[in-house]
Structure formats: C-alpha cells, structure tokens
Coordinates of C-alpha atoms and ligand atoms in Angstrom, one line a residue:
M1 CA -22.3 16.5 10.8
S2 CA -24.3 13.4 11.9
N3 CA -25.3 12.1 8.5
P4 CA -23.7 13.7 5.5
K5 CA -24.9 12.4 2.2
S6 CA -22.7 14.2 -0.1
Y7 CA -19.8 16.7 -0.6
A8 CA -21.9 19.6 0.4
D9 CA -22.1 18.4 4.0
F10 CA -18.3 18.3 4.5
P11 CA -16.8 21.5 5.7
I12 CA -14.9 23.7 3.2
L13 CA -11.8 25.5 4.4
D14 CA -11.3 28.7 2.4
L15 CA -7.5 29.3 2.4
S16 CA -7.9 32.9 1.2
Q17 CA -9.6 33.9 4.4
P18 CA -7.9 34.7 7.7
L19 CA -8.2 31.9 10.2
Q20 CA -10.9 32.4 12.7
A21 CA -11.7 30.5 15.9
S22 CA -15.1 29.5 14.3
S23 CA -13.5 28.0 11.3
L24 CA -11.1 26.0 13.5
S25 CA -13.9 24.6 15.5
S26 CA -16.0 23.8 12.5
L27 CA -13.1 21.9 11.1
H28 CA -12.3 20.0 14.3
K29 CA -15.4 18.0 14.6
P30 CA -15.4 16.6 11.0
S31 CA -11.7 15.9 11.3
K32 CA -12.5 13.8 14.4
D33 CA -15.7 12.2 13.1
W34 CA -14.8 11.8 9.4
G35 CA -11.2 12.7 8.9
F36 CA -12.2 14.4 5.6
F37 CA -12.8 18.0 4.6
H38 CA -12.4 20.2 1.5
I39 CA -10.2 23.2 0.7
I40 CA -10.7 26.0 -1.8
N41 CA -8.6 29.0 -2.9
H42 CA -5.5 26.8 -2.4
G43 CA -3.4 28.3 -5.2
I44 CA -3.4 25.1 -7.4
S45 CA -4.6 26.1 -10.8
K46 CA -6.9 24.1 -13.0
D47 CA -4.3 24.5 -15.7
L48 CA -1.6 22.9 -13.7
C49 CA -3.7 19.8 -12.9
S50 CA -4.8 19.5 -16.6
Q51 CA -1.2 19.7 -17.7
I52 CA -0.2 16.9 -15.3
K53 CA -3.2 14.9 -16.4
S54 CA -2.3 15.1 -20.1
L55 CA 1.4 14.3 -19.6
S56 CA 0.5 11.4 -17.3
K57 CA -2.0 10.0 -19.8
H58 CA 0.8 9.9 -22.4
L59 CA 3.0 8.0 -19.9
F60 CA 0.3 5.5 -18.9
S61 CA -0.5 4.9 -22.5
L62 CA 3.0 3.4 -23.1
P63 CA 3.2 -0.4 -23.7
Y64 CA 2.9 -2.5 -20.6
D65 CA 6.5 -3.9 -20.9
T66 CA 7.9 -0.4 -21.0
K67 CA 6.0 0.7 -17.8
L68 CA 7.1 -2.5 -16.1
R69 CA 10.7 -1.2 -16.3
L70 CA 9.6 0.9 -13.3
G71 CA 7.5 -1.8 -11.8
P72 CA 7.4 -3.5 -8.4
F73 CA 10.3 -5.8 -9.4
S74 CA 12.6 -3.0 -10.8
S75 CA 15.0 -1.0 -8.7
L76 CA 12.9 2.1 -9.0
K77 CA 9.6 0.5 -7.8
S78 CA 7.8 3.6 -8.9
Y79 CA 5.1 2.0 -11.0
T80 CA 2.3 -0.1 -9.6
P81 CA 0.7 -2.1 -12.5
H82 CA -2.9 -3.3 -12.9
F83 CA -4.0 -6.2 -10.7
I84 CA -2.0 -5.3 -7.6
A85 CA -4.5 -2.9 -6.1
S86 CA -7.3 -3.7 -8.5
P87 CA -7.7 -4.7 -12.2
F88 CA -8.5 -1.1 -13.1
F89 CA -5.8 0.7 -11.1
E90 CA -2.3 1.7 -12.0
S91 CA -0.1 4.4 -10.5
L92 CA 3.2 6.2 -10.6
R93 CA 4.9 7.3 -7.5
V94 CA 7.2 10.4 -7.3
N95 CA 9.2 10.8 -4.1
G96 CA 10.3 14.0 -2.3
P97 CA 12.1 15.9 -1.3
N98 CA 13.6 16.3 -4.8
F99 CA 10.5 15.5 -6.9
Y100 CA 12.3 16.7 -10.1
V101 CA 15.0 14.1 -9.7
S102 CA 12.5 11.4 -8.8
A103 CA 10.2 12.1 -11.8
N104 CA 13.2 12.4 -14.1
S105 CA 14.6 9.0 -13.2
S106 CA 11.3 7.5 -14.1
T107 CA 10.8 9.3 -17.4
E108 CA 14.4 8.7 -18.5
I109 CA 13.8 5.0 -18.1
L110 CA 10.4 5.1 -19.9
F111 CA 11.3 7.3 -22.8
E112 CA 15.1 6.5 -23.0
K113 CA 15.8 10.2 -23.4
K114 CA 15.7 13.3 -21.3
D115 CA 12.3 15.1 -21.3
S116 CA 12.2 17.5 -18.4
K117 CA 8.7 18.9 -19.1
F118 CA 6.9 16.3 -17.0
S119 CA 9.5 16.5 -14.2
L120 CA 9.3 20.3 -14.1
I121 CA 5.6 20.3 -13.8
I122 CA 5.6 17.6 -11.2
Q123 CA 8.2 19.6 -9.2
E124 CA 5.9 22.7 -9.4
Y125 CA 2.9 20.8 -8.2
C126 CA 4.7 19.0 -5.4
S127 CA 6.4 22.1 -4.0
K128 CA 3.0 23.7 -3.8
M129 CA 1.7 20.6 -2.1
E130 CA 4.5 20.6 0.4
E131 CA 3.6 24.2 1.4
L132 CA -0.1 23.4 1.5
S133 CA 0.5 20.3 3.6
K134 CA 2.5 22.3 6.2
R135 CA -0.2 25.0 6.3
I136 CA -3.1 22.6 6.6
L137 CA -1.4 20.4 9.2
K138 CA -0.8 23.5 11.4
I139 CA -4.5 24.4 11.1
V140 CA -5.6 20.8 12.0
L141 CA -3.3 20.9 15.0
M142 CA -4.7 24.3 16.1
G143 CA -8.1 22.7 16.0
L144 CA -7.0 20.3 18.8
G145 CA -6.8 23.4 21.1
D146 CA -4.6 23.8 24.2
G147 CA -1.8 25.4 22.1
I148 CA -0.9 22.0 20.7
E149 CA 0.2 23.4 17.4
K150 CA 2.5 26.0 19.1
K151 CA 3.9 23.4 21.4
F152 CA 4.5 20.5 19.0
Y153 CA 4.5 21.5 15.3
D154 CA 8.2 22.5 15.2
S155 CA 9.6 19.7 17.2
E156 CA 7.4 16.8 16.0
F157 CA 6.5 17.7 12.4
N158 CA 9.5 19.6 11.0
K159 CA 11.0 16.5 9.3
C160 CA 7.8 15.4 7.5
Q161 CA 8.3 14.3 3.9
G162 CA 6.0 14.0 0.9
Y163 CA 5.4 11.8 -2.0
L164 CA 2.9 12.0 -4.9
R165 CA 0.9 9.1 -6.3
I166 CA -0.5 9.6 -9.8
N167 CA -3.4 7.3 -10.1
N168 CA -4.9 6.1 -13.4
Y169 CA -8.1 4.1 -13.5
S170 CA -9.0 2.4 -16.7
A171 CA -12.5 2.4 -18.1
P172 CA -14.5 -0.5 -16.8
E173 CA -16.7 -2.6 -19.0
I174 CA -19.9 -2.4 -17.0
T175 CA -23.5 -1.9 -17.7
E176 CA -25.5 1.2 -16.6
H177 CA -26.3 1.2 -12.9
D178 CA -23.5 -1.2 -12.2
Q179 CA -20.2 -0.3 -10.5
V180 CA -16.8 -1.9 -9.7
E181 CA -14.2 -1.2 -7.1
G182 CA -11.3 0.9 -8.6
L183 CA -9.4 1.0 -5.4
G184 CA -10.4 -1.1 -2.4
M185 CA -11.1 0.1 1.1
H186 CA -8.0 1.4 2.9
T187 CA -6.7 4.1 5.2
D188 CA -3.8 6.3 4.2
M189 CA -0.6 5.9 6.1
S190 CA 0.2 9.6 6.0
C191 CA -0.2 12.4 8.5
I192 CA -2.4 14.1 5.9
T193 CA -3.3 13.5 2.3
I194 CA -4.3 16.1 -0.3
L195 CA -6.2 14.7 -3.2
H196 CA -7.2 16.1 -6.6
Q197 CA -9.8 13.9 -8.2
D198 CA -11.0 14.7 -11.7
E199 CA -14.6 15.3 -12.6
I200 CA -15.6 11.6 -12.8
G201 CA -16.0 11.1 -9.1
G202 CA -16.2 7.8 -7.3
L203 CA -14.3 8.6 -4.1
Q204 CA -16.2 7.3 -1.0
V205 CA -15.6 7.5 2.7
R206 CA -17.0 4.9 5.2
S207 CA -19.1 6.2 8.0
N208 CA -18.9 4.7 11.6
E209 CA -22.0 2.8 10.7
G210 CA -20.3 1.2 7.7
E211 CA -22.2 3.2 5.1
W212 CA -20.4 4.5 2.0
I213 CA -20.7 8.3 1.5
D214 CA -19.8 9.9 -1.8
I215 CA -17.2 12.6 -1.9
C216 CA -18.3 14.3 -5.1
P217 CA -15.8 16.3 -7.1
S218 CA -16.2 20.0 -7.4
E219 CA -14.0 22.3 -9.6
G220 CA -11.4 24.2 -7.7
T221 CA -11.8 22.0 -4.6
L222 CA -9.2 19.6 -3.2
V223 CA -10.0 16.9 -0.7
V224 CA -7.9 16.7 2.5
N225 CA -7.9 13.6 4.7
I226 CA -6.2 12.6 7.9
G227 CA -4.0 9.5 7.7
D228 CA -2.9 6.8 10.2
M229 CA 0.2 8.6 11.5
L230 CA -1.8 11.6 12.7
Q231 CA -4.6 9.4 14.1
A232 CA -2.0 7.6 16.2
W233 CA -0.1 10.8 17.2
S234 CA -3.4 12.5 18.2
N235 CA -4.4 9.4 20.2
D236 CA -7.6 9.1 18.1
K237 CA -8.6 12.8 18.4
L238 CA -8.3 12.9 14.6
R239 CA -9.6 10.1 12.5
S240 CA -8.0 8.3 9.6
S241 CA -11.1 7.1 7.7
E242 CA -11.5 4.1 5.5
H243 CA -12.1 5.1 1.9
R244 CA -12.3 3.6 -1.5
V245 CA -12.9 4.4 -5.2
V246 CA -15.8 3.0 -7.1
L247 CA -16.1 3.3 -10.9
K248 CA -19.6 3.8 -12.0
H249 CA -19.1 5.0 -15.6
H250 CA -19.0 2.7 -18.5
H251 CA -16.0 3.5 -20.8
V252 CA -14.7 6.4 -18.8
N253 CA -11.2 6.7 -17.5
R254 CA -10.6 8.3 -14.1
F255 CA -7.6 10.2 -12.9
S256 CA -6.4 11.5 -9.5
L257 CA -3.3 12.9 -7.8
A258 CA -2.8 11.9 -4.2
F259 CA -0.1 13.8 -2.2
F260 CA 0.9 12.1 1.1
W261 CA 2.6 14.1 3.8
C262 CA 4.2 11.7 6.2
F263 CA 6.5 11.5 9.3
E264 CA 10.1 10.6 8.4
D265 CA 10.8 6.9 8.3
D266 CA 12.7 6.6 11.6
K267 CA 10.3 8.8 13.6
V268 CA 8.9 7.2 16.7
V269 CA 5.2 8.0 16.8
L270 CA 4.1 8.6 20.3
A271 CA 1.2 10.9 21.3
P272 CA 2.5 13.6 23.8
D273 CA 1.0 13.5 27.3
E274 CA -0.7 16.9 26.6
V275 CA -2.4 15.4 23.5
V276 CA -3.6 12.3 25.3
G277 CA -4.9 14.5 28.1
E278 CA -5.2 13.9 31.8
G279 CA -7.3 10.9 32.7
N280 CA -7.5 9.6 29.2
K281 CA -6.1 6.2 28.2
R282 CA -3.2 6.0 25.7
K283 CA -4.4 4.2 22.7
Y284 CA -1.2 3.2 20.9
K285 CA 2.2 1.8 21.8
P286 CA 5.1 3.9 20.4
F287 CA 6.1 2.6 17.0
V288 CA 8.7 3.4 14.3
C289 CA 7.0 4.7 11.1
L290 CA 9.0 2.5 8.8
D291 CA 7.9 -0.6 10.7
Y292 CA 4.3 0.3 10.2
L293 CA 4.9 1.0 6.5
K294 CA 6.5 -2.5 6.2
F295 CA 3.6 -4.1 8.1
R296 CA 1.1 -2.6 5.7
E297 CA 3.1 -3.5 2.6
N298 CA 3.3 -7.1 3.7
N299 CA -0.4 -7.2 4.5
E300 CA -1.4 -5.7 1.3
R301 CA 0.4 -8.3 -0.6
G302 CA -1.5 -10.9 1.4
R303 CA 1.7 -12.5 2.7
F304 CA 0.6 -12.7 6.3
D305 CA -2.4 -14.4 7.8
K306 CA -3.3 -11.3 9.8
V307 CA -6.7 -9.9 9.2
G308 CA -5.9 -6.4 10.5
F309 CA -4.6 -3.7 8.1
T310 CA -4.6 -0.5 10.1
V311 CA -2.5 1.3 12.7
T312 CA -5.0 0.1 15.3
D313 CA -4.2 -3.5 14.5
F314 CA -0.4 -2.7 14.4
A315 CA 0.1 -0.6 17.5
G316 CA -3.3 -0.2 19.2
I317 CA -3.2 -1.0 22.9
M318 CA -6.8 -2.3 23.1
A319 CA -6.3 -4.5 20.0
Q320 CA -3.5 -6.4 21.7
L321 CA -5.4 -7.3 24.8
Ligands
LIG1 O1 -8.2 8.2 -6.5 C1 -8.7 8.6 -5.5 O2 -9.6 9.5 -5.6 C2 -8.3 8.2 -4.2 C3 -6.9 7.6 -4.1 C4 -6.5 7.2 -2.8 O3 -7.3 7.0 -1.9 C5 -5.1 6.9 -2.6 O4 -4.3 7.0 -3.5 O5 -4.7 6.6 -1.4
LIG2 FE1 -6.3 6.8 0.0

C-alpha cells in the first residue's frame, strides 16, 4: 500500500464473504495509512441510487429562492447553497434517526404539498446505511486487534447517529485538460462515512506526502472512509484523511450521497487505555463531540483567525505544546 495510484490499489471488502483474519489484516493497514477502502456486495442496489439521483435532481432544479427556504438562515438549515463550500457545490442534509420525517419536512417546504415518494426512498437508503455503518464499524474495530471490538463496541458506539448529505455539483465551464475544485480539502467529522459517487469521478485523497490520489468510481462499489471522531478515539491508529472533489469534465453535473455515522453530540471522546496501548502517548485531550462540530463550523465560515481545521488542531496534545 505504499504508493497507490488509483482505485485498484485500495482494498475491497466483499460483504458477501465470511470475515477472515486475512481480510481484517488487509483492511487494517490501509485504514491506518489512508483511511479509505471500498466495499462491494453491500446490498444497495443501483436502482435505489438512481431513483434518489433523479428525485434529487428535480429538487435541486427548483428556483434558487425556493431552495433558500431551507437554507443556512432558515430554521431547517438543511440546504447549503452554492458559494458556501464552492461555487459549484450545493447540498441537502437529511438527519436521522427518523430520516423520513427529516426529508418530509424539507420537501413539504419546497413543494408546498405532501410528496412522500422522496422521503420514503431516502428512509429506505438511510436505514440500509445505518445497518451497513454498524457492520463496517465493527469490522474496522476488529482490525485493531486485542478484542477491542468486543470490549468497546457496545459501550462506546451504541448511541451513534447518522445523517445523509445529498451533494450536487454543477457543471463547470472549463476547457479540456482543466479542472476546478468542486469541494475543497477537508476531513470528515464522522466515525465513518459511506459514500456513493456517480460515474463522473473526481474524489481524491491526499497522501502523507501531499500528493492527490484519484478514487475512481466503479459500479457496485461504495467508498468508506474513517472520520475525525474515530481517528481521535483510536489515538491515531485509524486515519481520517484529507480529501476533496475536483471537477474535470466540461458541462457535466456530478452527484454523490455521503452518509456520516457519528458519535452522539454529548459524547466525550476519549481513547480507552487499551486502545492507546501501554507505553504509547495519548494524542488527544478528551473532548465533547458537539464542541468539535461547532469549532469546525466556525472555522469553515472563516470567522476565526485559527489556521487549523482538524481534530488534531482542536484537541491534539502535541498541537497545544
Ligand atoms: O462528493 C464526494 O464524492 C465527496 C463528498 C464529501 O467528501 C463530503 O460530503 O464530505
Ligand atoms: Fe468528505
């Protein structure tokens, strides 16, 4: 795993196969070095994704003023308009645990009438995502060895909660061989994220050396990445990698679904002693999840002068010395 150049070099976890020690160990190193891997045979049909895509397209094609009824200054705050993350990016957020209710409150405001088709399909996708997140999180924890999953999954991760971000990237006006940033470099704040990207591609992960590596789309494959909360909880045994989206195709829209599986807001994140390991230094001060989410939100809007944006800047012990 020293120098992957494309999707093919990232490991693929086949969820239809029984778990074997070898698959756990082949997953652990990339989770530590890259924080990214792929899953196949995950039970999410192509048809389900295409239905969400076409219903979402309809929603994103509404007039700007209509979408802004859900915007950052509305009570719902579920819509992120263009020019917040990038000129090309807009998104709709659906919150768990009742995804149907959350999606419905957005669509009712947008369409001024009940249309449960969108909400039902979102509910179906997100319930499957919740189950997948739990399963994958357990596998990632098993990869840490020492019975960590058995010791800590139930007590530490049983109140995790999810939300879905439906991302729409508008077609850039660029010339051939040119590219623009659709979504700037960031880390996810989740424990894990499960991502469906459409066939356009453009997702990239940053290597330790600062090189951008393409994560190419492949039909039937979902991308899983480790987020900041799990990086801190695992005392850096798992890595939350910086990633971004670049748009390389003239006149082509891009679409993705990112499902974030996170600790509950009032959770105090503290790596257990067994996870830190004897003789190892603790890398993070304990912190409350919601405080980190607020720190990120404020930074992303550029309100603070701080240069750091990650959990290491927020709670890292070395960073504070
Ligand atoms: O659109 C993508 O492929 C990635 C989206 C992403 O990184 C995010 O929503 O955090
Ligand atoms: Fe992300």
